[in-house]
Amino acid sequence: MSQQEMKIAIVGLGGMGDWHRQLIESIDGLTLAGIYDIKEERQEYAREKKVHVYNSFEELLADESVDFCLIATPNDLHKPLAIAAMKAGKHVVSEKPVTLSSADLQEMIDASKETGKLFTVHQNRRWDEDFLTMKKIYKENLLGDVFRIESRVHGSRGIPGDWRQEKEHGGGMVLDWGVHLLDQILLMMEGIKLKKVYSTVTHITNQLVDDGFTTSLLFENGTEVIVEVGTSNFVNLPRWYMLGANGTAIIEDWNLKGEIVSAKGQNEKDVVPVITAAGLTKTMAPRRDDTIAKTELPIVKSDIRDFYRNVMKAIRGEEEIIVKLPEVARVMRLMETVFESAEKKQVIDFE
């Protein structure tokens, strides 16, 4: 294997597979050996893009020039394809969610150990700049002691009209988006045990799989986190909302519109009450401008290509893999707990 060049093959050239194809083209030292897809129209699309098309999955695995594979098929196919690839001598990157259950994931981990092949998951939302920015605010204690975090993604078109609507393929929003948002929170709260989980799921547009969920997470340090995904929201709530003893941070949307508002100086005196239609209140009266400080968000920039750069270095033994299997397994267990809580309508102990 060249220290400079590596080759990857893509299994499944759907929307995400094609996104990977385009990303790979921009990464120095990484070449796309080819793709395999069961659909003839996707094979033809690949040929139009001047990409080699394997006639079968077995032909792809037999290509000794391929260093590692990306599995970008429907979720229920990740396990058998990943295990077969590792047994054929390939390192493997799986799209998320890695599979449908902790038991399935353990089989994949066992295959990685048995074959000595690297196995990791494309948890790409770890590179989202909104997440990295809020993580920085939390880790650097810019709001004082944080007691509540809210993380949401909202849409209004239901679930996409493909296999994501089907339970047998691992559809639904807990597996599609929960896998990202829960992973982000567990990384942000690194080293802190998650004690309790309470969840509800929705079936507004789809009775077969969840089209949204709301989860309340209580961590050992007392921090409460709300994670929510909705697909019938015609007015969106903020992407991030973080509350600390000395201030609040908000990110409105994917464009990183937001700010930090912090207390400044001493407590206010002579608070002017707010007069409402049915009374007045000092408690909920807004602060005067001279008692608060508004600052811009400390935006953290990122480059998603670093995911593949890390994978290549980890294969060479030059760097530790970023997306670690124990982290992936913890997220999988948490998603299972979300479903359990929603089904039982109970708070579930987690760790």
mmCIF file of C-alpha atoms in Angstrom:
data_model
loop_
_atom_site.group_PDB
_atom_site.id
_atom_site.type_symbol
_atom_site.label_atom_id
_atom_site.label_comp_id
_atom_site.label_asym_id
_atom_site.label_seq_id
_atom_site.Cartn_x
_atom_site.Cartn_y
_atom_site.Cartn_z
ATOM 1 C CA MET A 1 0.000 0.000 0.000
ATOM 2 C CA SER A 2 1.380 3.396 -0.957
ATOM 3 C CA GLN A 3 1.950 5.811 1.891
ATOM 4 C CA GLN A 4 0.473 8.517 -0.309
ATOM 5 C CA GLU A 5 -2.339 6.968 -2.324
ATOM 6 C CA MET A 6 -5.346 4.948 -1.214
ATOM 7 C CA LYS A 7 -8.297 3.618 -3.132
ATOM 8 C CA ILE A 8 -11.886 3.435 -1.955
ATOM 9 C CA ALA A 9 -14.906 1.698 -3.485
ATOM 10 C CA ILE A 10 -18.498 2.787 -2.865
ATOM 11 C CA VAL A 11 -21.290 0.278 -2.327
ATOM 12 C CA GLY A 12 -24.580 2.054 -3.002
ATOM 13 C CA LEU A 13 -24.599 5.193 -5.163
ATOM 14 C CA GLY A 14 -27.772 6.826 -3.852
ATOM 15 C CA GLY A 15 -27.958 10.367 -2.543
ATOM 16 C CA MET A 16 -25.325 9.933 0.185
ATOM 17 C CA GLY A 17 -23.175 7.633 -1.921
ATOM 18 C CA ASP A 18 -23.007 10.297 -4.607
ATOM 19 C CA TRP A 19 -22.271 12.956 -1.994
ATOM 20 C CA HIS A 20 -19.287 10.832 -0.928
ATOM 21 C CA ARG A 21 -18.212 10.420 -4.573
ATOM 22 C CA GLN A 22 -17.992 14.171 -4.995
ATOM 23 C CA LEU A 23 -16.220 14.632 -1.662
ATOM 24 C CA ILE A 24 -13.652 11.936 -2.456
ATOM 25 C CA GLU A 25 -12.731 13.739 -5.667
ATOM 26 C CA SER A 26 -11.552 16.710 -3.572
ATOM 27 C CA ILE A 27 -9.280 14.756 -1.209
ATOM 28 C CA ASP A 28 -5.590 14.475 -1.991
ATOM 29 C CA GLY A 29 -4.264 10.938 -1.765
ATOM 30 C CA LEU A 30 -7.664 9.268 -2.097
ATOM 31 C CA THR A 31 -8.939 7.812 -5.367
ATOM 32 C CA LEU A 32 -12.313 6.307 -6.173
ATOM 33 C CA ALA A 33 -11.675 2.825 -7.574
ATOM 34 C CA GLY A 34 -15.301 2.347 -8.559
ATOM 35 C CA ILE A 35 -18.843 1.777 -7.360
ATOM 36 C CA TYR A 36 -21.369 -1.016 -7.153
ATOM 37 C CA ASP A 37 -25.123 -0.435 -7.116
ATOM 38 C CA ILE A 38 -27.940 -2.887 -7.823
ATOM 39 C CA LYS A 39 -29.921 -0.286 -9.775
ATOM 40 C CA GLU A 40 -29.101 -0.009 -13.462
ATOM 41 C CA GLU A 41 -29.941 3.694 -13.561
ATOM 42 C CA ARG A 42 -27.360 4.383 -10.844
ATOM 43 C CA GLN A 43 -24.792 2.300 -12.708
ATOM 44 C CA GLU A 44 -25.454 4.343 -15.840
ATOM 45 C CA TYR A 45 -25.202 7.554 -13.837
ATOM 46 C CA ALA A 46 -21.781 6.459 -12.563
ATOM 47 C CA ARG A 47 -20.602 5.735 -16.100
ATOM 48 C CA GLU A 48 -21.737 9.208 -17.147
ATOM 49 C CA LYS A 49 -19.524 10.554 -14.378
ATOM 50 C CA LYS A 50 -16.588 8.502 -15.745
ATOM 51 C CA VAL A 51 -16.621 6.222 -12.687
ATOM 52 C CA HIS A 52 -15.791 2.534 -12.961
ATOM 53 C CA VAL A 53 -18.773 0.251 -12.277
ATOM 54 C CA TYR A 54 -18.257 -3.214 -10.809
ATOM 55 C CA ASN A 55 -20.517 -5.934 -12.193
ATOM 56 C CA SER A 56 -21.101 -7.397 -8.730
ATOM 57 C CA PHE A 57 -20.285 -6.885 -5.081
ATOM 58 C CA GLU A 58 -18.040 -9.942 -5.310
ATOM 59 C CA GLU A 59 -16.066 -8.352 -8.152
ATOM 60 C CA LEU A 60 -15.562 -5.245 -6.038
ATOM 61 C CA LEU A 61 -14.280 -7.312 -3.111
ATOM 62 C CA ALA A 62 -11.923 -9.201 -5.412
ATOM 63 C CA ASP A 63 -10.257 -5.963 -6.545
ATOM 64 C CA GLU A 64 -6.951 -6.046 -4.662
ATOM 65 C CA SER A 65 -6.317 -2.364 -5.405
ATOM 66 C CA VAL A 66 -9.211 -1.336 -3.108
ATOM 67 C CA ASP A 67 -8.007 -0.423 0.389
ATOM 68 C CA PHE A 68 -11.386 0.278 1.950
ATOM 69 C CA CYS A 69 -15.091 0.345 1.182
ATOM 70 C CA LEU A 70 -17.851 2.792 1.934
ATOM 71 C CA ILE A 71 -21.200 1.106 2.628
ATOM 72 C CA ALA A 72 -23.937 3.588 1.641
ATOM 73 C CA THR A 73 -26.923 1.311 1.175
ATOM 74 C CA PRO A 74 -30.229 1.216 3.089
ATOM 75 C CA ASN A 75 -29.506 0.688 6.781
ATOM 76 C CA ASP A 76 -30.550 -2.971 7.032
ATOM 77 C CA LEU A 77 -27.869 -3.969 4.512
ATOM 78 C CA HIS A 78 -24.932 -2.361 6.331
ATOM 79 C CA LYS A 79 -24.172 -5.364 8.539
ATOM 80 C CA PRO A 80 -23.905 -8.173 5.956
ATOM 81 C CA LEU A 81 -22.044 -6.004 3.449
ATOM 82 C CA ALA A 82 -19.590 -4.621 6.014
ATOM 83 C CA ILE A 83 -18.832 -8.066 7.453
ATOM 84 C CA ALA A 84 -18.320 -9.537 3.982
ATOM 85 C CA ALA A 85 -15.982 -6.686 3.046
ATOM 86 C CA MET A 86 -13.874 -7.080 6.193
ATOM 87 C CA LYS A 87 -13.638 -10.835 5.659
ATOM 88 C CA ALA A 88 -12.450 -10.099 2.107
ATOM 89 C CA GLY A 89 -9.604 -8.014 3.508
ATOM 90 C CA LYS A 90 -11.074 -4.526 3.153
ATOM 91 C CA HIS A 91 -11.260 -1.800 5.753
ATOM 92 C CA VAL A 92 -14.795 -0.458 6.069
ATOM 93 C CA VAL A 93 -16.595 2.849 6.547
ATOM 94 C CA SER A 94 -20.337 2.470 7.115
ATOM 95 C CA GLU A 95 -22.905 5.180 6.639
ATOM 96 C CA LYS A 96 -25.001 5.970 9.685
ATOM 97 C CA PRO A 97 -26.869 4.557 11.445
ATOM 98 C CA VAL A 98 -24.331 1.777 11.448
ATOM 99 C CA THR A 99 -27.066 -0.866 11.713
ATOM 100 C CA LEU A 100 -30.456 -1.524 13.341
ATOM 101 C CA SER A 101 -29.542 -2.895 16.781
ATOM 102 C CA SER A 102 -26.782 -3.260 19.349
ATOM 103 C CA ALA A 103 -26.692 -7.002 18.672
ATOM 104 C CA ASP A 104 -26.071 -6.406 14.959
ATOM 105 C CA LEU A 105 -23.391 -3.842 15.761
ATOM 106 C CA GLN A 106 -21.596 -6.295 18.026
ATOM 107 C CA GLU A 107 -21.375 -8.768 15.131
ATOM 108 C CA MET A 108 -19.739 -6.052 13.030
ATOM 109 C CA ILE A 109 -17.318 -5.168 15.817
ATOM 110 C CA ASP A 110 -16.460 -8.848 16.243
ATOM 111 C CA ALA A 111 -15.733 -9.118 12.511
ATOM 112 C CA SER A 112 -13.388 -6.132 12.755
ATOM 113 C CA LYS A 113 -11.517 -7.748 15.637
ATOM 114 C CA GLU A 114 -11.341 -11.140 13.945
ATOM 115 C CA THR A 115 -10.066 -9.779 10.640
ATOM 116 C CA GLY A 116 -7.905 -6.975 12.025
ATOM 117 C CA LYS A 117 -9.582 -4.526 9.654
ATOM 118 C CA LEU A 118 -10.503 -0.978 10.572
ATOM 119 C CA PHE A 119 -14.227 -0.404 10.899
ATOM 120 C CA THR A 120 -15.774 3.006 11.544
ATOM 121 C CA VAL A 121 -18.937 5.007 10.910
ATOM 122 C CA HIS A 122 -19.500 8.190 8.953
ATOM 123 C CA GLN A 123 -20.831 10.347 11.800
ATOM 124 C CA ASN A 124 -20.433 13.412 9.608
ATOM 125 C CA ARG A 125 -22.474 15.773 11.805
ATOM 126 C CA ARG A 126 -19.549 15.832 14.222
ATOM 127 C CA TRP A 127 -18.095 18.333 11.762
ATOM 128 C CA ASP A 128 -21.166 20.616 11.723
ATOM 129 C CA GLU A 129 -20.011 24.107 12.627
ATOM 130 C CA ASP A 130 -23.143 24.861 14.660
ATOM 131 C CA PHE A 131 -22.397 21.852 16.882
ATOM 132 C CA LEU A 132 -18.695 22.665 17.193
ATOM 133 C CA THR A 133 -19.544 26.253 18.125
ATOM 134 C CA MET A 134 -21.981 25.228 20.876
ATOM 135 C CA LYS A 135 -19.524 22.620 22.114
ATOM 136 C CA LYS A 136 -16.886 25.353 22.446
ATOM 137 C CA ILE A 137 -19.316 27.564 24.383
ATOM 138 C CA TYR A 138 -20.067 24.672 26.731
ATOM 139 C CA LYS A 139 -16.498 23.453 27.198
ATOM 140 C CA GLU A 140 -15.120 26.976 27.790
ATOM 141 C CA ASN A 141 -17.843 27.780 30.330
ATOM 142 C CA LEU A 142 -18.801 30.983 28.481
ATOM 143 C CA LEU A 143 -22.291 30.938 30.031
ATOM 144 C CA GLY A 144 -21.299 29.837 33.520
ATOM 145 C CA ASP A 145 -22.673 26.525 34.736
ATOM 146 C CA VAL A 146 -24.923 25.184 31.959
ATOM 147 C CA PHE A 147 -28.157 23.670 33.252
ATOM 148 C CA ARG A 148 -30.138 23.136 30.047
ATOM 149 C CA ILE A 149 -29.359 22.468 26.378
ATOM 150 C CA GLU A 150 -31.885 22.170 23.558
ATOM 151 C CA SER A 151 -30.946 20.707 20.164
ATOM 152 C CA ARG A 152 -33.505 20.535 17.376
ATOM 153 C CA VAL A 153 -33.939 20.032 13.660
ATOM 154 C CA HIS A 154 -37.316 20.825 12.136
ATOM 155 C CA GLY A 155 -38.805 20.343 8.676
ATOM 156 C CA SER A 156 -42.308 20.355 7.240
ATOM 157 C CA ARG A 157 -42.298 17.741 4.450
ATOM 158 C CA GLY A 158 -42.580 14.504 6.396
ATOM 159 C CA ILE A 159 -40.160 11.651 5.724
ATOM 160 C CA PRO A 160 -38.560 11.440 2.244
ATOM 161 C CA GLY A 161 -40.472 9.134 -0.095
ATOM 162 C CA ASP A 162 -37.963 6.295 -0.177
ATOM 163 C CA TRP A 163 -36.800 3.410 2.024
ATOM 164 C CA ARG A 164 -36.579 5.801 5.016
ATOM 165 C CA GLN A 165 -40.346 5.353 5.345
ATOM 166 C CA GLU A 166 -40.012 1.587 5.820
ATOM 167 C CA LYS A 167 -39.340 -0.087 9.166
ATOM 168 C CA GLU A 168 -37.615 -3.146 7.690
ATOM 169 C CA HIS A 169 -34.940 -0.916 6.112
ATOM 170 C CA GLY A 170 -34.283 1.029 9.305
ATOM 171 C CA GLY A 171 -36.409 4.057 8.479
ATOM 172 C CA GLY A 172 -37.704 6.760 10.806
ATOM 173 C CA MET A 173 -36.281 9.900 12.332
ATOM 174 C CA VAL A 174 -34.696 8.390 15.440
ATOM 175 C CA LEU A 175 -32.348 6.359 13.241
ATOM 176 C CA ASP A 176 -32.020 9.001 10.522
ATOM 177 C CA TRP A 177 -31.485 12.193 12.535
ATOM 178 C CA GLY A 178 -31.466 11.049 16.146
ATOM 179 C CA VAL A 179 -28.231 9.209 15.457
ATOM 180 C CA HIS A 180 -26.607 12.583 14.723
ATOM 181 C CA LEU A 181 -28.112 14.768 17.428
ATOM 182 C CA LEU A 182 -27.665 12.185 20.186
ATOM 183 C CA ASP A 183 -24.073 11.568 19.091
ATOM 184 C CA GLN A 184 -23.390 15.311 19.267
ATOM 185 C CA ILE A 185 -24.800 15.618 22.774
ATOM 186 C CA LEU A 186 -22.863 12.619 24.101
ATOM 187 C CA LEU A 187 -19.665 14.146 22.692
ATOM 188 C CA MET A 188 -20.463 17.539 24.206
ATOM 189 C CA MET A 189 -21.117 15.901 27.600
ATOM 190 C CA GLU A 190 -18.011 13.741 27.303
ATOM 191 C CA GLY A 191 -17.108 11.960 30.532
ATOM 192 C CA ILE A 192 -20.492 12.626 32.186
ATOM 193 C CA LYS A 193 -22.863 9.719 32.725
ATOM 194 C CA LEU A 194 -26.324 9.878 31.198
ATOM 195 C CA LYS A 195 -28.665 8.798 33.979
ATOM 196 C CA LYS A 196 -32.246 9.006 32.707
ATOM 197 C CA VAL A 197 -34.084 9.097 29.366
ATOM 198 C CA TYR A 198 -37.702 9.973 28.614
ATOM 199 C CA SER A 199 -38.990 10.045 25.038
ATOM 200 C CA THR A 200 -42.061 10.429 22.889
ATOM 201 C CA VAL A 201 -42.338 9.739 19.160
ATOM 202 C CA THR A 202 -44.797 11.016 16.544
ATOM 203 C CA HIS A 203 -46.577 9.375 13.630
ATOM 204 C CA ILE A 204 -48.160 12.413 11.968
ATOM 205 C CA THR A 205 -47.397 11.453 8.369
ATOM 206 C CA ASN A 206 -46.291 7.838 8.709
ATOM 207 C CA GLN A 207 -47.718 5.010 10.816
ATOM 208 C CA LEU A 208 -44.951 2.518 10.025
ATOM 209 C CA VAL A 209 -42.006 4.460 11.430
ATOM 210 C CA ASP A 210 -41.551 7.513 13.630
ATOM 211 C CA ASP A 211 -41.600 10.828 11.742
ATOM 212 C CA GLY A 212 -40.369 12.771 14.767
ATOM 213 C CA PHE A 213 -39.402 12.452 18.422
ATOM 214 C CA THR A 214 -38.661 14.448 21.556
ATOM 215 C CA THR A 215 -36.191 13.133 24.129
ATOM 216 C CA SER A 216 -35.327 14.481 27.560
ATOM 217 C CA LEU A 217 -31.895 13.446 28.823
ATOM 218 C CA LEU A 218 -30.756 13.948 32.421
ATOM 219 C CA PHE A 219 -27.008 13.788 33.016
ATOM 220 C CA GLU A 220 -25.225 13.000 36.263
ATOM 221 C CA ASN A 221 -24.092 16.624 36.693
ATOM 222 C CA GLY A 222 -27.728 17.800 36.648
ATOM 223 C CA THR A 223 -27.746 19.148 33.099
ATOM 224 C CA GLU A 224 -30.995 18.528 31.252
ATOM 225 C CA VAL A 225 -30.878 18.163 27.466
ATOM 226 C CA ILE A 226 -33.810 18.226 25.071
ATOM 227 C CA VAL A 227 -33.246 16.577 21.676
ATOM 228 C CA GLU A 228 -36.027 16.931 19.135
ATOM 229 C CA VAL A 229 -36.624 16.080 15.492
ATOM 230 C CA GLY A 230 -39.811 17.106 13.718
ATOM 231 C CA THR A 231 -40.995 16.764 10.132
ATOM 232 C CA SER A 232 -44.362 18.568 10.432
ATOM 233 C CA ASN A 233 -43.078 21.900 11.744
ATOM 234 C CA PHE A 234 -44.083 24.887 9.638
ATOM 235 C CA VAL A 235 -42.448 27.289 12.092
ATOM 236 C CA ASN A 236 -39.063 26.117 13.305
ATOM 237 C CA LEU A 237 -37.687 26.492 16.798
ATOM 238 C CA PRO A 238 -33.952 27.359 17.147
ATOM 239 C CA ARG A 239 -31.368 24.792 16.110
ATOM 240 C CA TRP A 240 -29.582 25.283 19.463
ATOM 241 C CA TYR A 241 -30.564 26.944 22.746
ATOM 242 C CA MET A 242 -28.183 26.766 25.729
ATOM 243 C CA LEU A 243 -28.892 28.149 29.191
ATOM 244 C CA GLY A 244 -26.220 28.899 31.784
ATOM 245 C CA ALA A 245 -26.164 30.632 35.154
ATOM 246 C CA ASN A 246 -24.675 33.776 33.608
ATOM 247 C CA GLY A 247 -26.066 33.813 30.076
ATOM 248 C CA THR A 248 -27.824 32.232 27.119
ATOM 249 C CA ALA A 249 -26.563 31.178 23.679
ATOM 250 C CA ILE A 250 -28.754 30.635 20.659
ATOM 251 C CA ILE A 251 -28.181 29.433 17.107
ATOM 252 C CA GLU A 252 -31.249 29.954 14.965
ATOM 253 C CA ASP A 253 -30.471 27.923 11.880
ATOM 254 C CA TRP A 254 -27.925 26.167 9.659
ATOM 255 C CA ASN A 255 -26.492 29.576 8.674
ATOM 256 C CA LEU A 256 -25.153 30.061 12.217
ATOM 257 C CA LYS A 257 -27.318 33.087 12.905
ATOM 258 C CA GLY A 258 -27.267 33.646 16.641
ATOM 259 C CA GLU A 259 -25.630 35.329 19.619
ATOM 260 C CA ILE A 260 -24.611 35.073 23.252
ATOM 261 C CA VAL A 261 -26.420 37.260 25.783
ATOM 262 C CA SER A 262 -24.785 37.464 29.217
ATOM 263 C CA ALA A 263 -25.409 39.269 32.480
ATOM 264 C CA LYS A 264 -23.192 42.309 33.067
ATOM 265 C CA GLY A 265 -22.421 43.943 36.400
ATOM 266 C CA GLN A 266 -24.711 43.811 39.407
ATOM 267 C CA ASN A 267 -28.325 42.778 39.588
ATOM 268 C CA GLU A 268 -30.784 45.330 38.385
ATOM 269 C CA LYS A 269 -32.546 47.734 40.695
ATOM 270 C CA ASP A 270 -35.801 49.520 40.071
ATOM 271 C CA VAL A 271 -37.029 46.961 37.556
ATOM 272 C CA VAL A 272 -39.818 48.349 35.429
ATOM 273 C CA PRO A 273 -42.634 45.788 35.339
ATOM 274 C CA VAL A 274 -44.147 44.529 32.111
ATOM 275 C CA ILE A 275 -47.844 45.259 31.816
ATOM 276 C CA THR A 276 -49.791 42.489 30.131
ATOM 277 C CA ALA A 277 -53.455 42.277 29.174
ATOM 278 C CA ALA A 278 -54.349 40.697 32.517
ATOM 279 C CA GLY A 279 -51.788 42.043 34.947
ATOM 280 C CA LEU A 280 -48.139 42.998 35.389
ATOM 281 C CA THR A 281 -44.897 41.191 36.201
ATOM 282 C CA LYS A 282 -41.409 42.167 37.312
ATOM 283 C CA THR A 283 -40.125 38.589 37.170
ATOM 284 C CA MET A 284 -40.524 38.362 33.405
ATOM 285 C CA ALA A 285 -39.613 41.956 32.590
ATOM 286 C CA PRO A 286 -36.767 42.235 30.042
ATOM 287 C CA ARG A 287 -33.371 43.403 31.254
ATOM 288 C CA ARG A 288 -32.142 46.916 30.544
ATOM 289 C CA ASP A 289 -29.438 47.196 27.892
ATOM 290 C CA ASP A 290 -26.884 48.383 30.451
ATOM 291 C CA THR A 291 -27.180 45.107 32.401
ATOM 292 C CA ILE A 292 -26.492 42.689 29.542
ATOM 293 C CA ALA A 293 -23.670 42.047 27.098
ATOM 294 C CA LYS A 294 -24.366 40.745 23.601
ATOM 295 C CA THR A 295 -21.467 39.013 21.877
ATOM 296 C CA GLU A 296 -21.025 37.227 18.583
ATOM 297 C CA LEU A 297 -20.843 33.460 18.494
ATOM 298 C CA PRO A 298 -17.263 32.061 18.606
ATOM 299 C CA ILE A 299 -17.672 30.253 15.295
ATOM 300 C CA VAL A 300 -15.606 27.096 14.939
ATOM 301 C CA LYS A 301 -14.728 26.279 11.336
ATOM 302 C CA SER A 302 -14.371 22.732 10.084
ATOM 303 C CA ASP A 303 -13.547 20.656 7.014
ATOM 304 C CA ILE A 304 -15.550 17.448 6.523
ATOM 305 C CA ARG A 305 -12.711 16.072 4.399
ATOM 306 C CA ASP A 306 -10.874 15.581 7.683
ATOM 307 C CA PHE A 307 -13.063 12.521 8.248
ATOM 308 C CA TYR A 308 -11.464 10.668 5.336
ATOM 309 C CA ARG A 309 -8.020 12.060 6.083
ATOM 310 C CA ASN A 310 -8.326 10.577 9.558
ATOM 311 C CA VAL A 311 -9.526 7.213 8.219
ATOM 312 C CA MET A 312 -6.532 6.977 5.878
ATOM 313 C CA LYS A 313 -4.068 7.879 8.637
ATOM 314 C CA ALA A 314 -5.720 5.416 11.021
ATOM 315 C CA ILE A 315 -5.392 2.628 8.447
ATOM 316 C CA ARG A 316 -1.688 3.439 8.176
ATOM 317 C CA GLY A 317 -1.334 3.472 11.964
ATOM 318 C CA GLU A 318 -0.397 7.143 11.978
ATOM 319 C CA GLU A 319 -3.409 8.456 13.918
ATOM 320 C CA GLU A 320 -6.153 7.267 16.247
ATOM 321 C CA ILE A 321 -9.545 6.904 14.599
ATOM 322 C CA ILE A 322 -11.889 9.783 15.466
ATOM 323 C CA VAL A 323 -15.228 7.932 15.329
ATOM 324 C CA LYS A 324 -14.627 5.155 17.843
ATOM 325 C CA LEU A 325 -16.742 2.000 18.058
ATOM 326 C CA PRO A 326 -17.531 2.325 21.806
ATOM 327 C CA GLU A 327 -18.982 5.769 21.030
ATOM 328 C CA VAL A 328 -21.029 4.319 18.170
ATOM 329 C CA ALA A 329 -22.267 1.527 20.447
ATOM 330 C CA ARG A 330 -23.307 4.019 23.144
ATOM 331 C CA VAL A 331 -25.370 5.998 20.630
ATOM 332 C CA MET A 332 -26.991 2.787 19.390
ATOM 333 C CA ARG A 333 -27.958 1.843 22.943
ATOM 334 C CA LEU A 334 -29.359 5.323 23.483
ATOM 335 C CA MET A 335 -31.517 5.114 20.349
ATOM 336 C CA GLU A 336 -32.850 1.776 21.567
ATOM 337 C CA THR A 337 -33.625 3.410 24.914
ATOM 338 C CA VAL A 338 -35.493 6.218 23.138
ATOM 339 C CA PHE A 339 -37.754 3.623 21.513
ATOM 340 C CA GLU A 340 -38.166 1.729 24.798
ATOM 341 C CA SER A 341 -39.147 4.864 26.717
ATOM 342 C CA ALA A 342 -41.651 5.906 24.049
ATOM 343 C CA GLU A 343 -43.200 2.449 23.946
ATOM 344 C CA LYS A 344 -43.471 2.063 27.723
ATOM 345 C CA LYS A 345 -44.241 5.773 28.347
ATOM 346 C CA GLN A 346 -41.701 5.629 31.143
ATOM 347 C CA VAL A 347 -38.457 7.207 32.259
ATOM 348 C CA ILE A 348 -35.659 4.689 31.603
ATOM 349 C CA ASP A 349 -32.426 4.446 33.583
ATOM 350 C CA PHE A 350 -29.479 4.493 31.150
ATOM 351 C CA GLU A 351 -26.135 4.497 32.977
#
